[in-house]
Coordinates of C-alpha atoms in Angstrom, one line a residue:
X838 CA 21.4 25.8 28.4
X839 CA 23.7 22.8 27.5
X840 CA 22.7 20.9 24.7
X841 CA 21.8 17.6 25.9
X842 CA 23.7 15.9 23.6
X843 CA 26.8 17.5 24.8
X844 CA 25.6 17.5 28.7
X845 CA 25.4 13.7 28.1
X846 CA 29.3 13.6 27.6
X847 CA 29.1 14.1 31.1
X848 CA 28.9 10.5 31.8
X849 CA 31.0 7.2 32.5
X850 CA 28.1 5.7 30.1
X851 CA 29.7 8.1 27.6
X852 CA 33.3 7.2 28.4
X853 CA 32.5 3.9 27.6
X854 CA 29.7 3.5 24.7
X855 CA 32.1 5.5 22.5
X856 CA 35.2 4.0 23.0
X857 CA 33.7 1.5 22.1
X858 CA 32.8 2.5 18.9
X859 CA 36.2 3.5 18.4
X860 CA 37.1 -0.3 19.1
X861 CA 34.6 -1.7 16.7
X862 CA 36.2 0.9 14.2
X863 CA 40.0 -0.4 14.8
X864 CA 38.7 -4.5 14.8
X865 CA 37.2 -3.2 11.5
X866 CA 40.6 -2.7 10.0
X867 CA 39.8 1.0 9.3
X868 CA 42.2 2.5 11.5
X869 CA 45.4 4.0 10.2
X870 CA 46.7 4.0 13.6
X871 CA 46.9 1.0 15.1
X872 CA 45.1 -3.0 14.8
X873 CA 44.2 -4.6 18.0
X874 CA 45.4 -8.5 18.5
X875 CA 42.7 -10.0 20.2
X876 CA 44.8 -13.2 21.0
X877 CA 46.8 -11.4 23.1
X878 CA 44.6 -10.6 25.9
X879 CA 44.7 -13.7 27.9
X880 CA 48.8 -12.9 27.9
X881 CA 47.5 -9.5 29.5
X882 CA 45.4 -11.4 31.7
X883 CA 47.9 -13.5 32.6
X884 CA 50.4 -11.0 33.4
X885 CA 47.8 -8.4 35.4
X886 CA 47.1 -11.3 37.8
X887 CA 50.4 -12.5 38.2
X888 CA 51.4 -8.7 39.0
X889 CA 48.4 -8.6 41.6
X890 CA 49.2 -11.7 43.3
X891 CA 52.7 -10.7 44.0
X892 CA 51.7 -7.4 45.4
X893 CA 48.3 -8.4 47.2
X894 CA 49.2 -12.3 47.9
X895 CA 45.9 -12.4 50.0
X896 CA 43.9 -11.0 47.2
X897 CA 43.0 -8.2 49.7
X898 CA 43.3 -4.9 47.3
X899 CA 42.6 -1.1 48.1
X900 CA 41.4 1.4 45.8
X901 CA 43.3 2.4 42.9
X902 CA 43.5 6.4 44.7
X903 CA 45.5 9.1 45.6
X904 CA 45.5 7.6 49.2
X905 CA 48.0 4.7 48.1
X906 CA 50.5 7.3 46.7
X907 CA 50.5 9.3 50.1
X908 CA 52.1 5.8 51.4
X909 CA 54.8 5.9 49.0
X910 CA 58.3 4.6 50.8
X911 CA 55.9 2.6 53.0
X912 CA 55.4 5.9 55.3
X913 CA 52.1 5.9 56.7
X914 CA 51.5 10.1 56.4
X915 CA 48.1 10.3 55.6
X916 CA 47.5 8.5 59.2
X917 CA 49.7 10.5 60.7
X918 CA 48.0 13.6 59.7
X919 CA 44.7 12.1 60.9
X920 CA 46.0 11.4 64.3
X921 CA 46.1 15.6 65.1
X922 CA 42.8 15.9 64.1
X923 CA 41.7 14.5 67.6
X924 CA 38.2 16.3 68.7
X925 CA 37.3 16.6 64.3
X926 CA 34.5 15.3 63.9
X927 CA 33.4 12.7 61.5
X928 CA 31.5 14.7 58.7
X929 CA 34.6 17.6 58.9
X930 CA 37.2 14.5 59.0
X931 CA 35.3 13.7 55.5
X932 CA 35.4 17.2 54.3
X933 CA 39.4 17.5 54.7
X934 CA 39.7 14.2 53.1
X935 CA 37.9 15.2 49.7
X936 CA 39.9 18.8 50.2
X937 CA 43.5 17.2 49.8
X938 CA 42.8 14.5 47.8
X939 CA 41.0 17.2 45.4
X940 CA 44.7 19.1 45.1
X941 CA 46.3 16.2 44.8
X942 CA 44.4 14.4 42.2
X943 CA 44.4 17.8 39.9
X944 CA 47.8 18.0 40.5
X945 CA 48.3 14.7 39.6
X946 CA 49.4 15.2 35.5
X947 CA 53.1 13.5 34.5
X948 CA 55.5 15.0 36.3
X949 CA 58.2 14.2 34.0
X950 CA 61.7 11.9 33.8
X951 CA 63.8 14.6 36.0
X952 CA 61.7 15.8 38.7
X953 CA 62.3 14.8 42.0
X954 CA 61.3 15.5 45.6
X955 CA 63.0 14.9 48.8
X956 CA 61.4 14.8 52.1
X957 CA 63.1 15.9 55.1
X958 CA 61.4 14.3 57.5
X959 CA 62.4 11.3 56.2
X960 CA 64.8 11.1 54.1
X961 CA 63.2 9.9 51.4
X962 CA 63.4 11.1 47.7
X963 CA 60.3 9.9 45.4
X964 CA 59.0 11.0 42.4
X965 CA 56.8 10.6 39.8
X966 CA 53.4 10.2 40.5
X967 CA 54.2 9.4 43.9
X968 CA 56.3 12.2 44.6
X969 CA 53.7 14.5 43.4
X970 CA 51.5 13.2 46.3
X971 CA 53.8 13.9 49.1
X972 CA 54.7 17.4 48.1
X973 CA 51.0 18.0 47.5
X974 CA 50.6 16.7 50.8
X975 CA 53.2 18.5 52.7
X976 CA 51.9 21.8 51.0
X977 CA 48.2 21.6 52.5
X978 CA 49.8 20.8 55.9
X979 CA 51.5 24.1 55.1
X980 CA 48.6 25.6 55.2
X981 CA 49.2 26.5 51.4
X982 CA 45.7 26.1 50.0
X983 CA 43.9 28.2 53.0
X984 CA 43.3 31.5 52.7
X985 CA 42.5 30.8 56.7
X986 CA 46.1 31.1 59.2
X987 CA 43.5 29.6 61.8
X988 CA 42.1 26.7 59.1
X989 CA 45.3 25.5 57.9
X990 CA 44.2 21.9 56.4
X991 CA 41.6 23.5 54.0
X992 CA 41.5 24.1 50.2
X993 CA 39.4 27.6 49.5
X994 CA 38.4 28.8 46.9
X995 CA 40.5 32.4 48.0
X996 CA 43.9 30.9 48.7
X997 CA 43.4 29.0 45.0
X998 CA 42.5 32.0 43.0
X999 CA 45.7 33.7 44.9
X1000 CA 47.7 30.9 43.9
X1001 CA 50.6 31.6 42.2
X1002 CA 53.9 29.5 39.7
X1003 CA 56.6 30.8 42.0
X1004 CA 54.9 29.4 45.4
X1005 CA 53.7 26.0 43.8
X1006 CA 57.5 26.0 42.6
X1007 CA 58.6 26.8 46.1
X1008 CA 56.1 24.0 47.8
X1009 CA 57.1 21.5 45.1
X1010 CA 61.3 22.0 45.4
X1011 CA 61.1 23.1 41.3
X1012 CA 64.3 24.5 40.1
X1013 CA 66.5 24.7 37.2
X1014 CA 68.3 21.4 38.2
X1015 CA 64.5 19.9 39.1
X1016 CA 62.3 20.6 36.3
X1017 CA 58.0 19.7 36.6
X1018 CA 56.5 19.4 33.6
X1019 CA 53.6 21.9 33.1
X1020 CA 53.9 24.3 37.1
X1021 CA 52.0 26.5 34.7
X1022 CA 49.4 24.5 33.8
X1023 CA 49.2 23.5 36.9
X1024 CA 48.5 27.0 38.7
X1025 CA 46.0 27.5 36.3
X1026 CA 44.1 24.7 36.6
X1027 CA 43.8 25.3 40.8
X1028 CA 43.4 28.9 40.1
X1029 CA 40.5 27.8 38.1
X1030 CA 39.2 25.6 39.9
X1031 CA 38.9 28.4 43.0
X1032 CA 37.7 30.2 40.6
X1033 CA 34.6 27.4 39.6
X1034 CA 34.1 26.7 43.2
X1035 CA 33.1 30.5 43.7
X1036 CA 30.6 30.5 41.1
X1037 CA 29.1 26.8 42.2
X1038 CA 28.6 27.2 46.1
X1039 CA 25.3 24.7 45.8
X1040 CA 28.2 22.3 45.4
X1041 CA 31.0 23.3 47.6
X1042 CA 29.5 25.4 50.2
X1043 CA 28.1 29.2 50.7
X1044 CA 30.3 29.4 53.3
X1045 CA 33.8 28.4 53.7
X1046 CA 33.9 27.5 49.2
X1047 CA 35.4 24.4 49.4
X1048 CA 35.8 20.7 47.7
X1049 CA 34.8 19.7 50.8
X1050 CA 31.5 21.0 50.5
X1051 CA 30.7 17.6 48.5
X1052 CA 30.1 16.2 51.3
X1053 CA 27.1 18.4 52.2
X1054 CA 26.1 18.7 48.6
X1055 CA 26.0 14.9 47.9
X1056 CA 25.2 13.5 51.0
X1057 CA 21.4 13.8 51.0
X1058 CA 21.2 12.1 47.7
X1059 CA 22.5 9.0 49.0
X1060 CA 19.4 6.9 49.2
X1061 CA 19.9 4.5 52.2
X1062 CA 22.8 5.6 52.7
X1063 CA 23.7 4.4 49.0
X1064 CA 25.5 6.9 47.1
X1065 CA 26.0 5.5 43.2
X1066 CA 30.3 6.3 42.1
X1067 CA 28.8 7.5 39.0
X1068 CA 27.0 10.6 40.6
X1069 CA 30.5 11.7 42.5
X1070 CA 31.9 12.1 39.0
X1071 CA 28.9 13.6 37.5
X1072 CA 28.8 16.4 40.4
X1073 CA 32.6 16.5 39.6
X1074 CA 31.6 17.4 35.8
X1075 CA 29.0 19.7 36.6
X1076 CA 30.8 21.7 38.8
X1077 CA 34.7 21.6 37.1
X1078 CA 33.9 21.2 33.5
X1079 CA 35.2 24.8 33.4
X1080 CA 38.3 24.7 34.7
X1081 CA 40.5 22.4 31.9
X1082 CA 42.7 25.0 30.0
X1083 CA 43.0 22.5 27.3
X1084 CA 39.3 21.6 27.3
X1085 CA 37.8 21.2 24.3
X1086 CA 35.1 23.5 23.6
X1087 CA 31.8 23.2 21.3
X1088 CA 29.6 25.4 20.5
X1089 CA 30.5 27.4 23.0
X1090 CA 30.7 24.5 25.7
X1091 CA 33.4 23.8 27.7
X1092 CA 33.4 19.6 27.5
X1093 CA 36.8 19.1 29.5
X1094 CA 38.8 15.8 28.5
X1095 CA 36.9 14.7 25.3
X1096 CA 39.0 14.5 22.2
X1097 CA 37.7 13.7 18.8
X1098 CA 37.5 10.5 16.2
X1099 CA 36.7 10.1 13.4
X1100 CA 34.9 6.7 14.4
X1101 CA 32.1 9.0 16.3
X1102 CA 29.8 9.2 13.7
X1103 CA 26.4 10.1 15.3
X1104 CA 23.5 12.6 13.9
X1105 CA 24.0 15.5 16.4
X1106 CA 26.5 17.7 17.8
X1107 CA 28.3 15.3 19.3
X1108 CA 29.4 13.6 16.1
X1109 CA 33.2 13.0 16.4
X1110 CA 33.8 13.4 20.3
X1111 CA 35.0 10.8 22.6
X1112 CA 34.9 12.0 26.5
X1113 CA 37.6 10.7 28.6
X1114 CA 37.4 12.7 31.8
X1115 CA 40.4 11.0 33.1
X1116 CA 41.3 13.4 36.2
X1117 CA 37.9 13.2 37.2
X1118 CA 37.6 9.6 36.9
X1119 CA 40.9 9.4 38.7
X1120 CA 39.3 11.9 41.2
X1121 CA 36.1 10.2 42.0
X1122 CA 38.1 6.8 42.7
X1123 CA 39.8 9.0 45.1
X1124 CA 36.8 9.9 46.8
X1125 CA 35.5 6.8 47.8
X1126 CA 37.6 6.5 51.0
X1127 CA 36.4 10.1 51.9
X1128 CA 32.7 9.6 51.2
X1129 CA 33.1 6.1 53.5
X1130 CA 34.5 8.2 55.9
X1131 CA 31.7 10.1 56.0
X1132 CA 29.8 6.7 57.0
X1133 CA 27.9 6.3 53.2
X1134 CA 28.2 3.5 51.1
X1135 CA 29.6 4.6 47.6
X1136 CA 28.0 1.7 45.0
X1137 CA 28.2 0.8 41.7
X1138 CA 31.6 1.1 41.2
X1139 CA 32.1 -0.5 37.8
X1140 CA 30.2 2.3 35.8
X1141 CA 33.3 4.1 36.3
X1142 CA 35.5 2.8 33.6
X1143 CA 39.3 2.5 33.6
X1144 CA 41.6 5.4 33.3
X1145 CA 42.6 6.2 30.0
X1146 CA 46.2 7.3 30.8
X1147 CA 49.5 6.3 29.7
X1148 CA 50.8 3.6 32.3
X1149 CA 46.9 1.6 31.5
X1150 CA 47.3 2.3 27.5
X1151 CA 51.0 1.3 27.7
X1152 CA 50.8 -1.7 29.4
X1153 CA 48.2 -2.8 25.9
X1154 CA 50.7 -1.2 23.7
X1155 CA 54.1 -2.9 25.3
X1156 CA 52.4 -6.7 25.6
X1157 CA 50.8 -6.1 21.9
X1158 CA 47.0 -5.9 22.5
X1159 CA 47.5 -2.8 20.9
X1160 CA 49.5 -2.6 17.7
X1161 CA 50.9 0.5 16.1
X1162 CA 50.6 0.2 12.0
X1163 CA 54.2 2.0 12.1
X1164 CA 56.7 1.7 14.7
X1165 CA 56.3 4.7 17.5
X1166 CA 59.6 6.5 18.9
X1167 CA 58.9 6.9 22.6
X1168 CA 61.3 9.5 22.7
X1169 CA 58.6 11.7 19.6
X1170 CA 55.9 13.3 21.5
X1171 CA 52.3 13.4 20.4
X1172 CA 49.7 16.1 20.9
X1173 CA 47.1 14.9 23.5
X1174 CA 44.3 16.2 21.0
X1175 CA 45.4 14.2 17.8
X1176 CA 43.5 11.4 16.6
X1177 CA 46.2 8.9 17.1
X1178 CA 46.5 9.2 20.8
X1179 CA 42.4 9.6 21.6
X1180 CA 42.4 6.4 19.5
X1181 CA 45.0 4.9 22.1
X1182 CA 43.0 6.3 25.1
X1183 CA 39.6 5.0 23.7
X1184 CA 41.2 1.5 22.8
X1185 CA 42.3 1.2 26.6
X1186 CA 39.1 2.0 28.0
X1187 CA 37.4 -0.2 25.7
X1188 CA 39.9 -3.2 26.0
X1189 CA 40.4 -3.0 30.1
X1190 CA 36.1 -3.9 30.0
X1191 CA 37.3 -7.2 28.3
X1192 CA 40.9 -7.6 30.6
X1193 CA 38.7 -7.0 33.8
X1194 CA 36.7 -10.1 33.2
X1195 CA 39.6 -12.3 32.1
X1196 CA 41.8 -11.4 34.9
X1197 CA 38.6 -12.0 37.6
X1198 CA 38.7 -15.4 36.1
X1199 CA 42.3 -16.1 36.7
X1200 CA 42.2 -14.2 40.4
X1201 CA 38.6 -16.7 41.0
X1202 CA 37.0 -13.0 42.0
X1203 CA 33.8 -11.9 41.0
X1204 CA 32.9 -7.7 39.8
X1205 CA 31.7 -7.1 43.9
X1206 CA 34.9 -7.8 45.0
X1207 CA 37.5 -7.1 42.4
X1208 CA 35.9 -3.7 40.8
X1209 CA 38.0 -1.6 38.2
X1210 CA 38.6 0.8 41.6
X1211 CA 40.7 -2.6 42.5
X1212 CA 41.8 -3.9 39.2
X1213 CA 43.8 -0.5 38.5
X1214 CA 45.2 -1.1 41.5
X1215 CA 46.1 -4.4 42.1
X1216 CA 46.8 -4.5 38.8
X1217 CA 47.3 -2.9 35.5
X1218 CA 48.5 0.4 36.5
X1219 CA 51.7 -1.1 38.0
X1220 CA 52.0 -3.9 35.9
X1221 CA 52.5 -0.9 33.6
X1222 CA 55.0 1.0 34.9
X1223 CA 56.5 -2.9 35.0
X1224 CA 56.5 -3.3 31.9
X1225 CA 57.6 -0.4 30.7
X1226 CA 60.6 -0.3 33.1
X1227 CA 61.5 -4.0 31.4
X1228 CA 61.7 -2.7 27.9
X1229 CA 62.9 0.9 28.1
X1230 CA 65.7 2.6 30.7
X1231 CA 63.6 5.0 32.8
X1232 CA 60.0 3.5 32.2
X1233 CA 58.9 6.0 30.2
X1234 CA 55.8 4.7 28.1
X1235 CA 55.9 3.2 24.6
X1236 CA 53.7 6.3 22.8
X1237 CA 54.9 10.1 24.9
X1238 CA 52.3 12.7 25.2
X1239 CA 52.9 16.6 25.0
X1240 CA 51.0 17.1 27.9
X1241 CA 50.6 21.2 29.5
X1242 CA 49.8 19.2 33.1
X1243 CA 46.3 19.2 33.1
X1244 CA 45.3 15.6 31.1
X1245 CA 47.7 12.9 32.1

């Protein structure tokens, strides 16, 4: 049994009440990290929405998903794949949808300054985050994630826990002159995630063990055909909280993405822990389109919070929101778990609640109809990479992680 301190880590309310705290502790002047310059957020503002009108002059934004990257080169191949799947119906349409974009997502950790993948078909060479979602895709038209010859565009949980570095590498064009950060990692997170859906089949099926069998499992829950975001992500933490090989673990209990502060000062076991839960977060925005798909109505979007990752956090960092004390080499990396870069995380989180409102202003959009899902998107996840493409050759960010593939 979970303590329910810890099982209430499990929560966007959690992402967000302590990072938070971890604000209140920086505007308190007791960080050694970094200050925050609260003057400069209407310069963010200002900047986010100039970035969104360029790229959305209408104002008429997607979700911030995995479905934008499988457009990347402006190459429809999401809807192309959808267009063989004549006589599907809608429910198994859904259930494919949630299947790749599961892969994908989990896949989805920084790829890196020299990895690149070129597409055939096309002629196109992309890479980044981007690329990562057309190779991803490519490999579950392959068939690569079925254990079924007959059931090619399926993720089981066989074909994952068979999964292996050299056929990932193979799928995903990795050689000595085209390095990916983390392909081990990266095995061993899908091998454990086969491995989770296995021993959880009142989430993902008793039949065919698959992400798709969200769908099924969440479906009657949806009241009205209302389905709140937040319980997508909290299914998402029940069931995968065990598959993070750099998870932190307490007591025995594997948390996931949750780092530690000293800020957290609380009278349990949870003293010290910020959750984060970025690739689920980043996940169950991902899994909106799907569940609509499926013909429910996937509400209360903003109790998701924004996506502690380094192309939000650097966009505060390179237009001085955020303030290192000491100057930060972007070429130095830092250890996901030290206290320095959780403080960065939870000082994104905490500061994109106070951006979202300003740049709503300047957009004249209200939280129904410019939601974080579309703020990301619109937004501060390109303005960025932007940014940070102005200021340094490459783009990398201003603060580098040492990341193993399975956080950022």
């Amino acid at each position: 049994m979970i303590p329910p301190e810890l099982a209430a880590l499990r929560s966007p309310h959690a992402v967000r009440a302590r990072s938070h705290m971890v604000l209140d502790h920086v505007l308190a002047g007791a960080s050694p990290h970094f200050t925050v310059d609260e003057t400069r957020l209407g310069a963010v503002a200002d900047y986010v929405a100039e970035v969104t009108r360029r790229a959305y002059p209408t104002l008429d934004i997607p979700y911030h998903s995995r479905w934008r990257h499988f457009d990347a080169g402006g190459v429809a191949r999401w809807d192309a794949l959808a267009g063989t799947l004549e006589g599907v119906d809608t429910l198994e349409r859904a259930r494919i949808m949630v299947d790749l974009a599961v892969v994908s997502v989990l896949l989805d950790a920084g790829a890196g300054d020299a990895w690149r993948y070129h597409e055939d078909a096309t002629g196109l060479t992309v890479t980044r985050s981007e690329g990562l979602a057309v190779a991803s895709l490519h490999m579950f038209q392959a068939g690569a994630f079925s254990s079924d010859p007959a059931v090619p565009l399926r993720v089981d949980a066989p074909a994952l826990i068979a999964l292996d570095a050299a056929t990932l590498a193979r799928h995903f064009q990795v050689g000595p002159d085209n390095p990916l950060v983390g392909v081990p990692g990266r095995v061993t997170l899908l091998n454990r995630l086969g491995e989770a859906m296995a021993a959880r089949t009142d989430l993902f099926g008793d039949g065919a063990t698959r992400p798709g069998g969200l769908i099924d499992a969440l479906l009657p829950q949806a009241k009205v055909g209302r389905l709140p975001a937040a319980r997508i992500l909290e299914a998402l933490l029940d069931g995968l909280s065990v598959i993070w090989p750099a998870g932190l673990v307490v007591d025995g209990v594997l948390l996931g993405d949750v780092g530690r502060h000293s800020a957290i000062t609380v009278p349990d076991r949870s003293a010290g822990l910020v959750p984060f839960h970025k690739l689920s977060q980043w996940l169950t925005y991902s899994l909106l389109e799907p569940f609509e798909a499926a013909g429910v109505a996937v509400v209360d979007l903003d109790e998701l919070t924004a996506l502690p990752e380094y192309r939000n956090g650097g966009l505060l960092v390179d237009l001085e929101l955020i303030v290192p004390r000491r100057p930060i080499d972007p070429a130095q990396k830092h250890s996901v778990d030290s206290e320095m870069i959780v403080e960065w995380r939870a000082l994104t989180v905490a500061l994109m609640d106070r951006l979202a409102g300003a740049v709503r202003e300047r957009l004249g959009l209200d939280a129904d109809s410019f939601p974080f899902a579309k703020l990301l998107q619109g937004g501060t996840w390109t303005a960025g990479r932007q940014i940070a493409a102005q200021k340094r050759a490459g783009g990398p960010p201003p603060i580098a992680i040492d990341a193993d593939g399975t956080v950022f």
